Amino acid sequence: MSGDGSVDEVEDHRAYLAQVMAEIDQEVRRRRSSGDLPARVERQLDELFLEHSPVAGRGGALEDALALVDSSAFIDPVVPVASNRSGGAVVKKGLRSLNLWYVGFVTHQVSQFAAATSRALHLVEDRLGELARELDAQKVPPAPVVDVPGDGDPTAWWVAGALDALGSVPGRVLHAAASDGWLVRHLVAGGVDAYGVDPRVGRIDAGEREGLDLREEGAVDHLLAVEPAGLAGIVLSGVVDGMAHGERRQLLELLGDRLTPEGVLVIHAWSPSAWGSDAAPAEADLSPGRPLRPSTWSHFLEPMGYRVGVEEGPSGADYVVTAFRGRADRPR
Amino acid sequence: MTDPGTDGARPAGAVHQFIPALIPRDATGSHTLLLRDVLREAGWRSEIFAEATHDELAGQSHRIEEYPSQARPGDVLVYQFSTSSVVAEVLASRSEPLILNYHNVTAPDLYGSWDPPAAARSEEARRQLAVLAPKAALGMAVSAFNERDLRDAGCARTTVAPVLVDLERSVADPDPRTAARLRKDRAGGGADWLFVGRVVPPKAQHRLVEALWAYRRLYDPAARLHLVGTAPSRRYLTALRGFVADLGLEDAVKFHGEISDGALAAVYAAADVYVSLSAHEGFGIPLVEASRVGLPVVALGVAAVPETVGDAGLLVGVDDPAVVAAAVDRVLSDDRLRLGLVDAGRRRSGEHSMVVAGRRAVEAVATVAGAPPEGSPPAVPGDVP
């Protein structure tokens, strides 16, 4: 480019900028999928910085703050008098003597106030500790994510139907819990803009190495960060099974907000009878809730504007709910 | 400085400016001083009234309390609006035609819990804008992005007049000691990134640190980042320094603080690329300065940045470290791209020359104040070659 700014040159430059941006996008995808800089590492950078933020470290922050209050609660009215200059120390001592009666009077009151404040804060800390212990004993734990029969198997009975329902949605599709990305892989191969989340440590690693867009976080945490109407499809498998009623209701409200007006929701879950059998995972005993009967999903979802189809698996151990919003067709 | 009330040669036709604080090397302060010169050159009497004035600029302004006793019929008042101030309350009660020269107010939530007092000031500034905007005879925004804010606030008549910038400060004589120190650092190789702006959460210097970390990991292990600017948010600065230490980048991230024009020129001269991931810019003067000195620009394309930079910068849509690192690498390794950005930048900075921007400001003011008293042509000083 010669730099004379002719129309042709400017147009050429703009076209090249667009080409470069597309190539940068490809370069970033390549770097992430090759493991040079996984998306997870970028998120860890954010988390590392947030540890320095004023709202970080909720557990120890009050303790640290109190230690700081304690260490600065006493104000010393006796100023240092050392000096590098000849006679400086004598002059400073004289000034200190002259001012000490007044400064001492003021600092005595400030120190008393600081000590009283510190004492009050310690009482607050003690009370908060008691409340935290009481709440801890009563709180309902979040539902664990579980593997549902057929998870990880792209030939499982419900997968073809899910791919069919989601194959033509205009927008992003989320799978939770995605495990190693087995369903995401199939959706992407079918031309769907899909990604997944799974909070279980290490479960996404293999898929992430493969270059799939997978994130190690829970479904609710992730959905809270998604913009309204930001998803055209959501597949939940092993997420809702053990949820308590309140947690499930909050999730449904969140799903309603994050799905587009014509979005598709697919839920793959354990059947209640199998949940109580020996085939169910250990998490079944540790969960605050149990799976709903398939027909109960219609009871929940139809008042929210979904058209709901329910299908039970051939073994009776699991079922799938497919729910369409708005003008989406093909209720199953 | 002339007394606005005692200059008997032109009893009418004064255009006076009001500003909360007149501070050297501050974007709004510099604009105010330059606009005063432009207005005077055009033929208007023009003085600056400030709530506070930095010692370095003593004699350049009057105290705001002095204005009522010196007001004359025919005065037009220009308010340099960028923060909350008692000046807004004073002007709201005046009857003279008011021009609101709007430099934008950062959204309070961008300060978050980092700087609650700054967030509170932003809230208050927005409230004051809502009071003054409907009253203003003209809303003069320094960018189209800001113009939208003015309209939303109820300003019936608006126009865009670019901020007045003395681009020569970025090419002043480089401070030799700073230049020598930077040369020594560069001897070990590695690219030098530069960002100029206050160290505050909305400028997102922490995202620059993340991007540098990614860039060093992927492309250039010896790269450095130079952060120039004062740090009014001690809490954010402390967090930033801690973060830099966590990442082992103490030797790679240089905090220069507020520096002289000569030192700034040396830093600009030594840099390889200007990178901005600021989440909020009402204009972004350093983006233009960087272009003026021939630095390629990589920036997050938000707020007024796209219109300030145009095609003189590589604008990224997200500030993900991998994306920014890849963009910087491309700019520094692709000669066609880099030279294209530099050429476009030089043309772009010409559009912000004092002649062009000054003429635009005079035209805008004349729509409220009428033609300058002596019909002087809108000649302005200090063109950029």
XYZ file of C-alpha atoms in Angstrom:
717
model
C 0.000 0.000 0.000
C 1.552 3.266 -1.093
C -0.435 5.318 1.371
C -1.970 7.889 -0.952
C -5.417 6.861 0.233
C -7.060 6.369 -3.172
C -10.534 4.848 -3.166
C -9.198 1.571 -4.527
C -6.513 1.402 -1.868
C -8.963 2.102 0.916
C -11.376 -0.552 -0.362
C -8.538 -3.022 -0.762
C -7.366 -2.340 2.791
C -10.870 -2.826 4.200
C -11.325 -6.087 2.328
C -7.981 -7.290 3.639
C -8.976 -6.363 7.211
C -12.088 -8.551 6.886
C -9.995 -11.426 5.524
C -7.471 -11.049 8.340
C -10.183 -11.122 10.994
C -11.546 -14.369 9.560
C -8.044 -15.866 9.552
C -7.468 -14.753 13.143
C -10.688 -16.511 14.101
C -9.387 -19.712 12.509
C -6.017 -19.299 14.202
C -7.695 -18.973 17.611
C -9.788 -22.090 17.020
C -6.676 -23.972 15.993
C -4.708 -22.829 19.043
C -7.524 -23.758 21.387
C -8.149 -27.173 19.885
C -4.450 -28.039 19.698
C -4.123 -27.524 23.438
C -1.758 -24.545 23.034
C -4.237 -22.379 24.891
C -7.444 -24.197 25.862
C -10.477 -22.027 26.549
C -10.379 -23.342 30.105
C -7.005 -21.711 30.706
C -8.386 -18.353 29.568
C -11.212 -18.706 32.076
C -8.686 -19.578 34.784
C -6.924 -16.279 34.045
C -10.172 -14.426 34.735
C -10.686 -16.354 37.951
C -7.136 -15.622 39.062
C -7.687 -11.897 38.599
C -11.018 -12.015 40.397
C -9.227 -13.369 43.457
C -7.816 -9.860 43.786
C -11.197 -8.170 43.466
C -12.973 -6.535 46.412
C -15.662 -9.245 46.420
C -13.238 -12.158 46.335
C -12.381 -14.591 49.099
C -15.726 -14.508 50.848
C -14.572 -17.114 53.341
C -11.539 -15.374 54.748
C -12.250 -11.777 53.824
C -13.941 -10.801 57.091
C -11.200 -12.404 59.125
C -8.507 -10.585 57.133
C -10.379 -7.298 57.359
C -10.697 -7.656 61.122
C -7.008 -8.373 61.449
C -6.353 -5.136 59.555
C -8.723 -3.206 61.843
C -7.000 -4.652 64.921
C -3.549 -3.784 63.657
C -4.505 -0.181 62.942
C -6.824 0.459 65.874
C -4.139 2.126 67.968
C -2.883 5.537 66.884
C 0.483 6.578 68.291
C 0.576 10.299 69.149
C 4.338 10.220 69.786
C 5.767 11.175 66.422
C 9.317 10.028 65.445
C 11.921 12.738 65.903
C 15.006 11.292 64.190
C 16.494 13.613 61.572
C 19.305 13.557 59.039
C 19.905 17.252 59.482
C 22.008 18.810 62.199
C 19.729 20.084 64.962
C 16.679 18.638 63.259
C 16.047 16.156 66.038
C 16.132 18.915 68.674
C 13.652 21.025 66.726
C 11.348 18.035 66.205
C 11.492 17.125 69.895
C 10.526 20.687 70.774
C 7.601 20.625 68.361
C 6.521 17.266 69.692
C 6.488 18.506 73.266
C 4.461 21.551 72.288
C 1.873 19.577 70.378
C 1.688 16.365 72.351
C -0.921 17.515 74.879
C -3.361 18.361 72.083
C -2.583 15.504 69.706
C -2.645 13.055 72.612
C -6.109 14.199 73.607
C -7.434 13.663 70.064
C -5.709 10.339 69.418
C -6.907 8.934 72.748
C -10.499 9.407 71.602
C -9.810 8.073 68.092
C -8.122 4.988 69.552
C -11.074 4.388 71.877
C -13.449 4.633 68.946
C -11.345 2.246 66.870
C -11.155 -0.269 69.728
C -14.945 -0.151 70.190
C -15.460 -0.604 66.454
C -13.094 -3.547 66.404
C -14.902 -5.159 69.365
C -18.270 -4.713 67.623
C -16.938 -6.288 64.443
C -15.647 -9.304 66.366
C -19.114 -9.775 67.882
C -20.588 -9.625 64.374
C -18.027 -12.162 63.187
C -18.877 -14.544 66.057
C -22.595 -14.288 65.329
C -22.059 -14.803 61.595
C -20.018 -17.907 62.362
C -22.842 -19.326 64.465
C -25.393 -18.604 61.761
C -23.188 -20.172 59.090
C -22.910 -23.379 61.146
C -26.673 -23.518 61.731
C -27.430 -22.926 58.064
C -24.871 -25.487 56.996
C -26.658 -28.165 59.007
C -30.007 -27.314 57.429
C -29.149 -26.524 53.847
C -30.246 -28.678 50.932
C -27.237 -29.707 48.841
C -27.352 -29.073 45.090
C -28.287 -32.091 43.015
C -25.323 -34.057 41.689
C -24.962 -34.643 37.958
C -25.474 -38.312 37.097
C -24.951 -40.548 34.098
C -28.260 -41.641 32.564
C -28.537 -45.033 30.814
C -27.269 -44.660 27.275
C -25.188 -41.552 27.954
C -22.067 -41.562 25.825
C -23.634 -43.824 23.211
C -24.563 -42.027 19.987
C -26.682 -45.028 18.971
C -28.823 -44.898 22.133
C -32.563 -45.011 21.434
C -33.291 -41.333 22.171
C -30.356 -39.729 20.344
C -31.720 -39.847 16.790
C -34.900 -38.091 17.889
C -32.927 -35.411 19.722
C -30.725 -34.810 16.665
C -33.847 -34.577 14.545
C -35.471 -32.017 16.854
C -32.326 -29.901 17.100
C -30.926 -30.348 13.617
C -32.474 -27.245 12.097
C -32.713 -24.828 15.027
C -31.361 -21.383 14.118
C -28.803 -20.652 16.835
C -26.592 -22.185 19.507
C -27.408 -25.448 21.234
C -26.188 -26.292 24.738
C -25.731 -29.819 26.090
C -25.510 -30.263 29.863
C -24.039 -32.413 31.228
C -21.894 -32.920 28.170
C -19.326 -35.379 29.559
C -16.617 -35.818 26.901
C -18.751 -34.064 24.288
C -20.140 -37.199 22.655
C -23.459 -35.517 21.765
C -21.876 -32.160 20.955
C -19.628 -33.953 18.467
C -22.649 -35.430 16.678
C -24.561 -32.176 16.682
C -21.572 -30.285 15.268
C -21.108 -32.962 12.604
C -24.737 -32.353 11.671
C -24.086 -28.653 11.167
C -25.446 -27.493 14.532
C -23.602 -24.760 16.443
C -23.331 -26.827 19.620
C -21.272 -26.706 22.808
C -21.414 -28.306 26.205
C -20.878 -27.859 29.929
C -20.186 -30.379 32.666
C -19.147 -29.591 36.255
C -17.537 -32.973 36.936
C -13.780 -32.616 37.253
C -11.895 -33.948 34.264
C -14.970 -35.191 32.376
C -14.612 -32.721 29.491
C -10.846 -33.097 29.082
C -10.833 -35.610 26.236
C -13.405 -33.691 24.214
C -11.677 -30.409 24.854
C -8.398 -31.839 23.580
C -10.288 -32.850 20.483
C -11.232 -29.218 19.926
C -14.871 -29.347 20.997
C -16.248 -26.277 22.756
C -16.680 -27.706 26.261
C -16.586 -25.882 29.574
C -16.107 -27.221 33.064
C -19.057 -25.635 34.847
C -22.555 -26.471 36.028
C -25.665 -25.962 33.926
C -27.243 -23.363 36.210
C -24.027 -21.397 36.670
C -23.537 -21.360 32.941
C -27.115 -20.394 32.102
C -26.914 -17.476 34.520
C -24.132 -16.073 32.336
C -25.987 -16.581 29.044
C -27.913 -13.629 27.655
C -31.734 -13.848 27.441
C -32.959 -15.746 24.370
C -29.349 -16.670 23.677
C -29.902 -20.374 23.010
C -31.971 -22.038 20.305
C -31.755 -25.463 21.895
C -30.914 -27.007 25.254
C -30.347 -30.687 25.999
C -30.297 -31.731 29.638
C -29.134 -35.203 30.504
C -28.454 -36.274 34.064
C -28.980 -32.737 35.341
C -32.558 -32.599 36.631
C -32.900 -36.129 37.997
C -31.878 -35.559 41.603
C -32.984 -31.952 41.918
C -35.174 -30.773 44.776
C -38.410 -29.157 43.696
C -37.249 -25.572 44.291
C -33.989 -26.066 42.425
C -35.853 -27.650 39.488
C -38.379 -24.814 39.364
C -35.572 -22.207 39.301
C -33.876 -24.078 36.475
C -37.092 -24.176 34.448
C -37.563 -20.425 34.830
C -33.979 -19.900 33.730
C -34.443 -22.160 30.720
C -37.556 -20.242 29.726
C -35.616 -17.009 29.740
C -32.508 -18.256 27.933
C -34.282 -20.142 25.137
C -35.331 -18.267 22.013
C -39.099 -17.866 21.517
C -38.996 -20.829 19.145
C -36.410 -22.838 21.034
C -36.331 -26.574 21.686
C -35.748 -28.242 25.055
C -34.767 -31.906 25.344
C -34.575 -33.614 28.751
C -33.171 -37.125 29.132
C -33.686 -38.519 32.611
C -33.886 -41.606 34.802
C -37.372 -43.022 35.336
C -38.502 -42.894 39.000
C -38.714 -46.698 39.248
C -35.161 -47.267 37.991
C -33.866 -44.456 40.253
C -34.713 -46.625 43.250
C -33.150 -49.785 41.820
C -29.629 -51.135 42.190
C -28.908 -49.998 38.633
C -29.021 -46.364 39.693
C -25.766 -44.590 40.594
C -24.728 -43.904 44.182
C -25.720 -40.267 43.702
C -29.346 -41.418 43.765
C -29.044 -41.923 47.541
C -27.287 -38.589 48.026
C -29.634 -36.396 46.007
C -32.125 -34.015 47.601
C -34.855 -34.995 45.092
C -35.866 -37.764 42.738
C -36.808 -37.918 39.032
C -40.284 -36.793 38.005
C -42.699 -39.155 36.325
C -42.646 -38.424 32.560
C -46.202 -37.047 32.514
C -45.335 -34.528 35.235
C -43.089 -32.678 32.777
C -46.158 -31.893 30.668
C -47.793 -30.534 33.807
C -44.831 -28.213 34.324
C -43.969 -27.221 30.777
C -47.314 -26.793 28.997
C -48.403 -23.829 31.164
C -45.065 -22.229 30.232
C -45.963 -22.308 26.534
C -44.221 -25.508 25.459
C -45.759 -28.252 23.370
C -44.481 -31.408 25.001
C -43.797 -34.916 23.754
C -42.695 -37.729 26.093
C -41.171 -41.084 25.148
C -40.046 -43.861 27.476
C -37.011 -45.981 26.712
C -37.364 -49.667 25.812
C -35.814 -50.843 29.098
C -38.062 -48.654 31.215
C -34.986 -47.191 32.912
C -35.057 -43.768 31.233
C -37.245 -41.417 29.220
C -36.922 -38.337 27.038
C -39.019 -35.179 27.039
C -38.970 -33.005 23.903
C -40.567 -29.589 24.294
C -41.077 -27.007 21.530
C -41.816 -23.344 22.123
C -43.715 -20.982 19.838
C -44.209 -22.042 16.256
C -41.766 -24.917 16.324
C -43.460 -27.970 14.809
C -43.262 -31.701 15.333
C -44.247 -32.392 18.915
C -43.154 -35.944 19.430
C -5.466 36.346 30.754
C -8.054 39.035 30.059
C -10.850 39.888 32.399
C -14.109 38.917 30.701
C -15.877 41.841 32.280
C -13.390 44.597 31.498
C -12.526 44.020 27.841
C -14.417 46.988 26.427
C -13.496 46.452 22.766
C -16.300 43.945 22.173
C -19.015 44.353 24.787
C -21.063 41.461 23.384
C -20.340 38.191 21.622
C -18.479 36.262 24.297
C -18.335 32.485 24.405
C -17.147 31.376 27.835
C -16.345 27.859 28.932
C -17.060 26.175 32.242
C -15.261 23.104 33.531
C -15.193 21.298 36.885
C -11.410 20.968 37.013
C -8.819 22.362 34.638
C -5.990 19.834 34.661
C -2.906 19.622 32.428
C -2.481 16.553 30.166
C -6.125 15.683 30.804
C -8.257 15.139 27.678
C -11.071 17.472 28.711
C -8.693 20.071 30.153
C -6.525 20.136 27.022
C -9.615 20.356 24.810
C -10.897 23.296 26.857
C -7.647 25.230 26.543
C -7.411 24.559 22.816
C -11.054 25.487 22.250
C -10.502 28.775 24.049
C -7.652 29.582 21.668
C -9.766 28.563 18.674
C -12.690 30.723 19.809
C -10.433 33.710 20.357
C -8.798 33.257 16.962
C -12.253 33.192 15.427
C -13.039 36.554 17.015
C -15.024 35.792 20.154
C -14.014 36.820 23.616
C -13.525 33.629 25.557
C -12.536 32.780 29.114
C -12.493 29.626 31.187
C -14.327 29.357 34.522
C -13.381 26.395 36.680
C -14.335 24.979 40.035
C -10.688 23.988 40.526
C -7.512 24.636 38.572
C -4.234 22.725 38.763
C -1.287 24.835 39.938
C 0.455 24.259 36.622
C -2.381 26.097 34.869
C -2.760 28.935 37.380
C -3.732 32.097 35.491
C -5.484 30.191 32.712
C -8.908 30.304 34.342
C -11.261 32.242 36.616
C -13.038 30.866 39.635
C -16.592 29.922 38.794
C -17.940 32.195 41.528
C -16.602 35.173 39.568
C -18.827 34.693 36.568
C -22.184 36.098 37.806
C -20.692 39.515 38.496
C -18.996 39.542 35.084
C -21.830 38.172 32.956
C -22.862 40.335 29.968
C -25.879 40.226 27.676
C -25.160 38.101 24.632
C -22.868 35.659 26.442
C -22.999 32.050 25.358
C -21.847 29.445 27.880
C -20.114 26.188 26.965
C -20.017 23.444 29.600
C -17.288 20.829 29.275
C -19.240 17.920 30.686
C -17.371 14.778 31.738
C -18.151 14.285 35.416
C -20.459 15.401 38.194
C -19.824 18.857 39.562
C -21.386 21.829 41.285
C -20.782 23.609 37.965
C -23.791 21.774 36.556
C -26.006 23.136 39.326
C -24.716 26.656 38.677
C -25.345 26.450 34.932
C -28.791 24.927 35.415
C -29.817 28.142 37.120
C -28.394 30.497 34.429
C -30.446 31.982 31.603
C -27.676 32.358 28.992
C -27.768 30.005 25.971
C -25.915 26.833 26.939
C -23.807 24.585 24.737
C -23.226 21.196 26.306
C -19.835 19.968 25.073
C -20.199 16.332 26.071
C -17.202 14.039 26.613
C -19.230 11.139 27.999
C -19.677 9.674 31.464
C -18.533 6.143 32.231
C -21.367 3.782 33.135
C -21.321 3.347 36.949
C -21.451 -0.435 36.751
C -18.085 -0.500 34.977
C -16.522 0.586 38.271
C -18.396 -2.168 40.122
C -17.154 -2.735 43.629
C -13.663 -1.566 42.707
C -14.346 2.103 43.162
C -17.717 2.894 44.763
C -17.029 6.666 45.000
C -16.297 6.807 41.243
C -19.487 4.842 40.552
C -21.435 7.302 42.715
C -19.920 10.247 40.822
C -20.959 8.662 37.530
C -24.518 8.205 38.803
C -24.646 11.826 39.856
C -23.181 12.981 36.525
C -25.904 11.121 34.646
C -28.524 12.782 36.809
C -27.001 16.179 36.048
C -26.901 15.379 32.343
C -30.630 14.652 32.429
C -31.192 18.109 33.934
C -28.925 20.061 31.587
C -29.553 18.257 28.279
C -33.140 19.447 27.742
C -32.073 22.994 28.614
C -29.093 23.117 26.228
C -29.364 25.153 23.038
C -26.919 22.720 21.473
C -25.427 19.410 22.452
C -21.898 19.253 21.033
C -20.640 15.678 21.256
C -17.079 14.631 20.546
C -18.303 11.454 18.845
C -21.481 10.035 17.349
C -21.483 7.538 20.221
C -21.683 10.438 22.673
C -24.280 12.195 20.534
C -26.638 9.267 21.111
C -26.207 9.731 24.874
C -27.106 13.410 24.535
C -30.236 12.649 22.555
C -31.260 9.960 25.011
C -30.829 12.492 27.816
C -33.259 14.857 26.101
C -31.037 17.186 24.092
C -33.192 18.461 21.211
C -30.390 19.795 19.005
C -27.098 17.959 18.711
C -24.020 17.864 16.526
C -20.691 16.074 16.446
C -17.527 18.147 16.727
C -14.316 16.165 17.299
C -12.315 16.685 20.431
C -9.437 19.121 19.969
C -6.155 17.291 20.378
C -2.624 18.559 20.356
C -1.246 15.570 18.505
C 2.207 17.132 18.578
C 2.703 16.031 22.195
C 3.003 12.453 21.031
C 5.846 13.427 18.703
C 7.517 15.931 21.038
C 11.253 15.619 21.594
C 11.609 12.203 23.249
C 13.030 12.309 26.746
C 16.571 10.908 26.296
C 16.714 9.067 29.641
C 13.409 7.317 29.019
C 14.447 6.500 25.474
C 17.761 5.039 26.699
C 16.018 2.895 29.301
C 13.568 1.554 26.740
C 16.399 0.821 24.290
C 18.110 -1.218 26.987
C 14.930 -3.237 27.580
C 14.509 -3.819 23.862
C 18.034 -5.146 23.494
C 16.805 -8.513 24.752
C 14.249 -8.740 21.963
C 10.493 -9.029 22.255
C 7.663 -6.803 21.088
C 6.563 -3.752 23.055
C 2.828 -3.251 23.568
C 1.565 0.144 24.682
C -1.621 1.398 26.288
C -2.149 4.970 27.478
C -4.990 5.756 29.860
C -5.917 6.069 33.507
C -5.460 2.827 35.429
C -9.124 2.261 36.279
C -11.436 -0.761 35.876
C -13.284 0.534 32.760
C -9.967 0.760 30.880
C -9.507 -2.963 31.597
C -5.736 -3.060 31.959
C -6.161 -6.491 33.574
C -7.449 -7.813 30.256
C -4.302 -6.449 28.600
C -2.204 -8.355 31.126
C -4.128 -11.536 30.327
C -3.647 -10.973 26.603
C 0.074 -10.335 27.069
C 0.387 -13.558 29.053
C -1.284 -15.459 26.212
C 0.858 -13.700 23.608
C 4.074 -14.574 25.442
C 2.943 -18.186 25.765
C 1.953 -18.549 22.117
C 4.104 -16.181 20.073
C 6.745 -14.096 21.785
C 8.074 -15.063 25.262
C 10.001 -11.789 25.576
C 7.129 -9.383 24.862
C 6.443 -6.456 27.200
C 3.442 -4.287 28.031
C 3.791 -0.581 28.843
C 0.972 0.977 30.836
C 1.060 4.765 30.882
C -1.355 6.781 32.988
C -2.219 7.911 36.442
C -3.868 5.437 38.831
C -6.712 7.108 40.737
C -8.094 3.739 41.856
C -5.551 2.441 44.353
C -7.594 -0.717 44.870
C -7.550 -1.594 41.163
C -3.853 -0.805 40.839
C -3.013 -3.031 43.799
C -5.062 -5.871 42.308
C -3.417 -5.362 38.939
C 0.084 -5.510 40.433
C -0.852 -8.635 42.394
C -2.219 -10.237 39.242
C 0.946 -9.395 37.325
C 2.993 -11.027 40.106
C 0.744 -14.116 40.105
C 1.447 -14.554 36.406
C 5.193 -13.992 36.830
C 5.102 -10.926 34.601
C 6.768 -8.421 36.948
C 9.575 -7.829 34.456
C 7.264 -7.731 31.453
C 4.611 -5.253 32.561
C 5.894 -1.719 33.058
C 3.803 0.721 35.071
C 4.998 4.152 33.924
C 2.396 6.229 35.794
C 1.734 9.783 34.641
C 4.694 10.965 32.588
C 5.897 14.097 30.821
C 5.199 14.765 27.147
C 8.842 13.975 26.364
C 8.711 10.640 28.183
C 5.402 9.830 26.486
C 6.921 10.582 23.092
C 9.807 8.222 23.935
C 7.385 5.452 24.910
C 5.343 5.938 21.739
C 8.542 5.854 19.675
C 9.722 2.616 21.291
C 6.423 0.727 21.012
C 5.600 -1.803 18.304
C 1.826 -1.836 18.694
C -0.862 0.083 20.546
C -3.391 -2.240 22.203
C -6.616 -1.091 23.864
C -9.184 -3.360 25.500
C -10.978 -0.492 27.205
C -14.652 -1.231 27.781
C -15.631 2.403 27.567
C -14.282 5.255 25.449
C -16.252 8.383 24.631
C -13.576 9.166 22.036
C -10.121 7.737 22.835
C -7.434 10.342 22.188
C -4.463 7.952 22.609
C -5.845 5.875 19.734
C -5.411 8.904 17.483
C -2.025 9.767 18.988
C -0.820 6.248 18.288
C -1.920 6.560 14.670
C -0.210 9.955 14.441
C 3.152 8.431 15.393
C 2.715 5.498 13.020
C 1.849 2.779 15.508
C -0.544 0.060 14.347
C -3.576 -0.242 16.594
C -5.380 -3.323 17.914
C -8.494 -2.410 19.896
C -11.703 -3.803 21.306
C -14.383 -2.371 19.038
C -16.807 -1.014 21.634
C -18.332 2.387 22.490
C -16.781 5.185 20.381
C -13.658 3.194 19.468
C -14.845 2.048 15.988
C -15.622 5.592 14.849
C -12.392 6.986 16.327
C -10.181 4.302 14.815
C -12.052 3.560 11.581
C -10.010 1.269 9.370
C -6.784 2.438 10.983
C -6.965 -0.331 13.541
C -7.655 -4.014 13.804
C -10.863 -4.096 15.831
C -11.566 -7.297 17.732
C -15.114 -8.163 18.772
C -14.146 -9.849 22.028
C -11.312 -9.350 24.490
C -10.479 -13.042 24.895
C -6.721 -13.344 25.508
C -6.273 -15.824 22.655
C -8.043 -13.528 20.191
C -6.108 -10.429 21.200
C -2.801 -12.302 21.184
C -3.501 -13.673 17.703
C -4.509 -10.219 16.445
C -1.332 -8.602 17.765
C 0.810 -11.378 16.319
C -0.842 -10.932 12.945
C -0.307 -7.170 12.983
C 3.361 -7.564 13.866
C 4.101 -10.391 11.440
C 2.082 -9.317 8.399
C 3.793 -6.377 6.669
C 0.904 -5.720 4.319
C -1.508 -5.452 7.243
C 0.792 -3.384 9.431
C 1.670 -0.885 6.725
C -1.977 -0.651 5.700
C -2.962 0.186 9.277
C -0.159 2.715 9.636
C -1.095 4.466 6.370
C -4.764 4.529 7.282
C -3.838 5.793 10.735
C -1.833 8.693 9.403
C -4.752 9.700 7.170
C -7.124 9.293 10.104
C -5.034 11.450 12.427
C -5.068 14.136 9.737
C -8.834 14.257 10.104
C -8.277 15.153 13.739
C -5.868 17.987 12.962
C -6.453 21.279 14.733
C -7.496 22.970 11.489
C -10.215 20.443 10.716
C -11.454 19.952 14.285
C -11.164 23.658 15.156
C -13.168 24.731 12.120
C -15.862 22.222 12.997
C -16.025 23.531 16.584
C -16.316 27.147 15.390
C -19.114 26.235 12.984
C -20.999 24.471 15.759
C -20.610 27.312 18.255
C -21.681 29.854 15.586
C -25.050 28.135 15.258
C -25.799 29.346 18.790
C -23.618 32.432 19.208
C -24.043 33.772 15.673
C -21.097 34.770 13.510
C -17.993 35.902 15.367
C -18.254 39.644 16.254
C -15.851 40.869 13.602
C -16.810 38.326 11.021
C -13.376 36.801 11.336
C -12.719 33.663 9.351
C -12.491 30.594 11.549
C -8.731 30.485 11.414
C -7.194 28.202 13.994
C -3.669 27.597 15.163
C -1.504 24.538 15.329
C -2.210 22.418 12.261
C -0.681 18.989 12.077
C 1.459 18.588 8.985
